[in-house]
Short mmCIF file of C-alpha atoms in Angstrom, two decimals:
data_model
loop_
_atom_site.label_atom_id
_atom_site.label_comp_id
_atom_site.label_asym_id
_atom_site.label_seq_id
_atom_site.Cartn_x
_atom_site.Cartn_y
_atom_site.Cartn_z
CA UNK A 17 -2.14 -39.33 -21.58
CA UNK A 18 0.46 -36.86 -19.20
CA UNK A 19 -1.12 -33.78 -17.67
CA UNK A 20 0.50 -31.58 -20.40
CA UNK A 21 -0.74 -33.62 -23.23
CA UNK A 22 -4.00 -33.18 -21.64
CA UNK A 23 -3.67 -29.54 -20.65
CA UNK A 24 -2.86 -28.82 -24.79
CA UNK A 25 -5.62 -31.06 -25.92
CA UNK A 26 -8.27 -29.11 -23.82
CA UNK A 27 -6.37 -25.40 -24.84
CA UNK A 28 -6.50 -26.06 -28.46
CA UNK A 29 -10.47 -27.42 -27.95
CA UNK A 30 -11.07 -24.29 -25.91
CA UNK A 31 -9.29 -21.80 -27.92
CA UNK A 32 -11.27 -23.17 -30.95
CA UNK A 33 -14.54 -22.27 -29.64
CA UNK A 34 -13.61 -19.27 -28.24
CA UNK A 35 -15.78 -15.64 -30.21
CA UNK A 36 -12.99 -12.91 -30.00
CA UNK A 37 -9.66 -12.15 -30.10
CA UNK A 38 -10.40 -10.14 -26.80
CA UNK A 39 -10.95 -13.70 -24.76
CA UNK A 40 -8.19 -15.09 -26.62
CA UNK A 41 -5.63 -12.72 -25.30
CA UNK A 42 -7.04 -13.05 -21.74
CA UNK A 43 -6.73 -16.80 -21.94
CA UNK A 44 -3.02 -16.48 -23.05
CA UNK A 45 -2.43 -14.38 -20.24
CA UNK A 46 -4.09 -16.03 -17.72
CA UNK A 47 -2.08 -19.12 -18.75
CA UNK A 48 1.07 -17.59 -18.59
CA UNK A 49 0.16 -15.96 -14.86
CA UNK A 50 -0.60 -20.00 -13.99
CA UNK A 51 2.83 -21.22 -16.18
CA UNK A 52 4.56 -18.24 -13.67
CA UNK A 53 3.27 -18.33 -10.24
CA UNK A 54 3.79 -20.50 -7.07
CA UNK A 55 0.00 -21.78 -6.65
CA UNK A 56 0.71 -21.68 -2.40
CA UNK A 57 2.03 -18.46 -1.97
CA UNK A 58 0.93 -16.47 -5.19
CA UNK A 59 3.99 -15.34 -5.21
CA UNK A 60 6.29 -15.64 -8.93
CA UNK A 61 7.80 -19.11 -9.04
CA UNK A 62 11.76 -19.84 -9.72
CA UNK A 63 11.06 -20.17 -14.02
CA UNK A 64 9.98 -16.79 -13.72
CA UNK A 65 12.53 -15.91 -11.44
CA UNK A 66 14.98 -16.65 -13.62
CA UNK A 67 13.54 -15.02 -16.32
CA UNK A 68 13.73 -11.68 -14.40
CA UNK A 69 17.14 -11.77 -12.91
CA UNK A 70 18.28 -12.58 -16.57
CA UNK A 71 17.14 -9.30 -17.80
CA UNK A 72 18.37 -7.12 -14.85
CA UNK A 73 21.63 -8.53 -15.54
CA UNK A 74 21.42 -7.90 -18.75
CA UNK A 75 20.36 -4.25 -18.17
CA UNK A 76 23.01 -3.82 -15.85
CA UNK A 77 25.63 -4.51 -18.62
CA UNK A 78 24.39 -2.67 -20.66
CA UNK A 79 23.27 0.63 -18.59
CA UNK A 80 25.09 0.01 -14.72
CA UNK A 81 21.66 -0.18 -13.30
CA UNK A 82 21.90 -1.21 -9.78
CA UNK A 83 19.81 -3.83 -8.34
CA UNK A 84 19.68 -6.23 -5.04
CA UNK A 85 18.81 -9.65 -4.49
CA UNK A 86 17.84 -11.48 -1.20
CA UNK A 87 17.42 -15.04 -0.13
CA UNK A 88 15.31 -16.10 2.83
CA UNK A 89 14.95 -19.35 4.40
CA UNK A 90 12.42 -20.17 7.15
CA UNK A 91 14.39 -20.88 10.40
CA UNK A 92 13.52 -24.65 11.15
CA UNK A 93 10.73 -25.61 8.87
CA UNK A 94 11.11 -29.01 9.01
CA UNK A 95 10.45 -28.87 12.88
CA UNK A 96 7.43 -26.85 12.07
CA UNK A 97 6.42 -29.44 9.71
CA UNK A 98 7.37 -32.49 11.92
CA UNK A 99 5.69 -30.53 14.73
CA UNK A 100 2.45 -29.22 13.84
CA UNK A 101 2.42 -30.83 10.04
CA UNK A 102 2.52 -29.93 7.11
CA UNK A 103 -0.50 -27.78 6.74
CA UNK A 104 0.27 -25.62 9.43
CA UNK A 105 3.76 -25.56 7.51
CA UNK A 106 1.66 -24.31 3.88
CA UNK A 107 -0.05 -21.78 6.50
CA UNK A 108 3.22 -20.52 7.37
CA UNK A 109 4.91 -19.93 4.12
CA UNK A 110 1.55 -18.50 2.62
CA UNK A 111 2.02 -15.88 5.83
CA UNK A 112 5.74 -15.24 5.33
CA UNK A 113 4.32 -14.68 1.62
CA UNK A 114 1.79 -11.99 2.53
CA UNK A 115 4.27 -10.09 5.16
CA UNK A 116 6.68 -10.10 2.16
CA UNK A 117 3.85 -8.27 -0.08
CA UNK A 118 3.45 -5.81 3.08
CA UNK A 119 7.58 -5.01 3.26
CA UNK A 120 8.23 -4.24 -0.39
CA UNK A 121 7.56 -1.70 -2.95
CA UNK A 122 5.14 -2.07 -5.72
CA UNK A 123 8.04 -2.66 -7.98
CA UNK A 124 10.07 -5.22 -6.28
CA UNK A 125 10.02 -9.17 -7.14
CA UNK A 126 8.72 -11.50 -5.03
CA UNK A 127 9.34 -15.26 -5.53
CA UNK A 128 9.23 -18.77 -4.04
CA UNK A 129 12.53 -20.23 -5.07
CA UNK A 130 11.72 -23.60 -3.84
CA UNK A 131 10.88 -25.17 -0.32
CA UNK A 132 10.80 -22.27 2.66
CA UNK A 133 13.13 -20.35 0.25
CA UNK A 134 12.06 -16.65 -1.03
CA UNK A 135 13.84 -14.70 -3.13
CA UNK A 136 13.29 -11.01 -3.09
CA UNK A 137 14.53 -8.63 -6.21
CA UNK A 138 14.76 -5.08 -5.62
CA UNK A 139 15.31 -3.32 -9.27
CA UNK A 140 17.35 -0.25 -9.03
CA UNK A 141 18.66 -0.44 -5.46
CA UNK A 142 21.69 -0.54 -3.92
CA UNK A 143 22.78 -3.09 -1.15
CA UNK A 144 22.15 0.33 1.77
CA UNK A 145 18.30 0.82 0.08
CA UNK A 146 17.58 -2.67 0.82
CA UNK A 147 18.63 -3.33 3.75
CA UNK A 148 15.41 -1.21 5.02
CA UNK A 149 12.66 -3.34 3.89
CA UNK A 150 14.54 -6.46 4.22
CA UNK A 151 15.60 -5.70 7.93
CA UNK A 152 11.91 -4.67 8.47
CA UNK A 153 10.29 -7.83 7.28
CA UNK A 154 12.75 -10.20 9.24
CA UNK A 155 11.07 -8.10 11.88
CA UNK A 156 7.34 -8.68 11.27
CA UNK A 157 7.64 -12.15 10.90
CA UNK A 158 10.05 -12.27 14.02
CA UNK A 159 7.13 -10.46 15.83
CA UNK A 160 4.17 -11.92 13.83
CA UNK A 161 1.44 -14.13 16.23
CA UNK A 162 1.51 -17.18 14.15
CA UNK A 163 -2.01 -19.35 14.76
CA UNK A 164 -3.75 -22.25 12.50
CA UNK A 165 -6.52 -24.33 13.97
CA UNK A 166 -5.63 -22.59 17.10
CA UNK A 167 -1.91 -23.76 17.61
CA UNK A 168 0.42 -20.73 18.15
CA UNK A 169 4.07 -20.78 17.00
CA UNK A 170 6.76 -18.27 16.78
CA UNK A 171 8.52 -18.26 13.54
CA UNK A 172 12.12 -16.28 12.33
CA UNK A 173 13.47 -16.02 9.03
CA UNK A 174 17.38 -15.70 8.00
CA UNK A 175 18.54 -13.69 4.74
CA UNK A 176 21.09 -13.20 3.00
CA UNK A 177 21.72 -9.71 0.75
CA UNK A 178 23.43 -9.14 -2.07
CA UNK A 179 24.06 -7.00 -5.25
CA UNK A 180 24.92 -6.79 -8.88
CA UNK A 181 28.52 -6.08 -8.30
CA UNK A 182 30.91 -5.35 -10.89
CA UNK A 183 32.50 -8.40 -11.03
CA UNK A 184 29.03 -10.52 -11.16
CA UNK A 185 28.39 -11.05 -14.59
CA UNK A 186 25.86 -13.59 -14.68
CA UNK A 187 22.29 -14.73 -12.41
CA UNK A 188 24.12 -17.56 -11.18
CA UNK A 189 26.97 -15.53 -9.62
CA UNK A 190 24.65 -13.27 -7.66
CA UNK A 191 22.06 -15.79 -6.56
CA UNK A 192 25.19 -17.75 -5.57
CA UNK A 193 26.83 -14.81 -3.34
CA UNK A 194 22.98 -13.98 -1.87
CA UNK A 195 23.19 -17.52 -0.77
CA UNK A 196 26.97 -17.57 0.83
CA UNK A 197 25.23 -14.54 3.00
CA UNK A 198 21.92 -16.60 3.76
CA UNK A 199 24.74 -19.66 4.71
CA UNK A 200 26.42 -17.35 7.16
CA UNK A 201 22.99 -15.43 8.99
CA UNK A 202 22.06 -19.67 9.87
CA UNK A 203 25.88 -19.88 11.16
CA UNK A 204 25.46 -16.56 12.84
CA UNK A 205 22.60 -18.07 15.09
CA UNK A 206 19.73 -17.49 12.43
CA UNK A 207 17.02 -14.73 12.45
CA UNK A 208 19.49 -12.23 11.16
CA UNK A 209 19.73 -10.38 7.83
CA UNK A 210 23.64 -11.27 6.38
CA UNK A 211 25.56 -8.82 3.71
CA UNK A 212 27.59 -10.30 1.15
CA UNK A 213 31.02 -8.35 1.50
CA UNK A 214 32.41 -7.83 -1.25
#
């Protein structure tokens, strides 16, 4: 039996034993928070990522709402994880994580794309707007004492910023020009925040 046949089995058991409608709805939605986030970071995972930029996009068609979109990649994680191993890596992008809470707003997107990448959505913002947090947060990690099981590291981060220009019409376009800018800040020399030009 696979985990998901498993994980259905013991839902449809569960949900059958379950008193009201109330618990019901809290189970859906606690299961769709787990379906959703990155278990490490507890930040939103790429599925729902992907979900999200859809509908901005969408909205943008439709109404010319601006929005941005950042990519950041941990400057030589795999030397921190050859180095110190891999738990000290996890303690790492858990950190990056919660500095990344500290930098945005409320209403900004926060996900783990995959690996030491982040992705950071800033709904109705232009490129200028989010340069500010994203500039600032390059800087609290660049600055940030890093220490697990008392071994200290330094860590930097390099980004890449975009946004929903005119002539991006799909998620694919803009996550791909947010990562032509992330390519160019590790060319640059890394810990550096990288526009797209249009």
């Amino acid at each position: 039996m696979t985990f998901l046949t498993f994980a259905m089995v013991a839902s449809a058991f569960y949900l059958k034993y379950m008193k009201s409608e109330e618990k019901i709805i809290q189970y859906y939605k606690r299961l769709e928070q787990l379906v959703n986030t990155d278990a490490l970071t507890t930040l939103w995972n790429r599925r729902a990522m992907n979900e999200h930029l859809s509908i901005l996009v969408n909205n943008h068609n439709k109404y010319q709402t601006d929005f941005s979109v950042t990519i950041l990649d941990i400057d030589f994680f795999k030397k921190v994880n050859d180095t110190y191993g891999h738990q000290y890596g996890d303690y790492v992008l858990k950190t990056v994580a919660e500095l990344m809470k500290q930098s945005f707003r409320k209403t900004d997107l926060l996900y783990r794309y995959g690996g030491e990448e982040l992705i950071m959505i800033m709904p109705e913002t232009n490129i200028e707007g989010a340069l500010i947090p994203v500039q600032r947060l390059r800087r609290m990690v660049e600055e940030y004492d890093f220490e697990y099981n008392g071994v200290k590291a330094k860590v930097t981060v390099s980004i890449g910023l975009t946004m929903n220009y005119q002539n991006l019409s799909s998620s694919a376009e803009i996550l791909k020009t947010a990562d032509e800018a992330l390519y160019r800040a590790k060319e640059g020399g890394r810990n550096r925040v990288v526009l797209h030009e249009q």
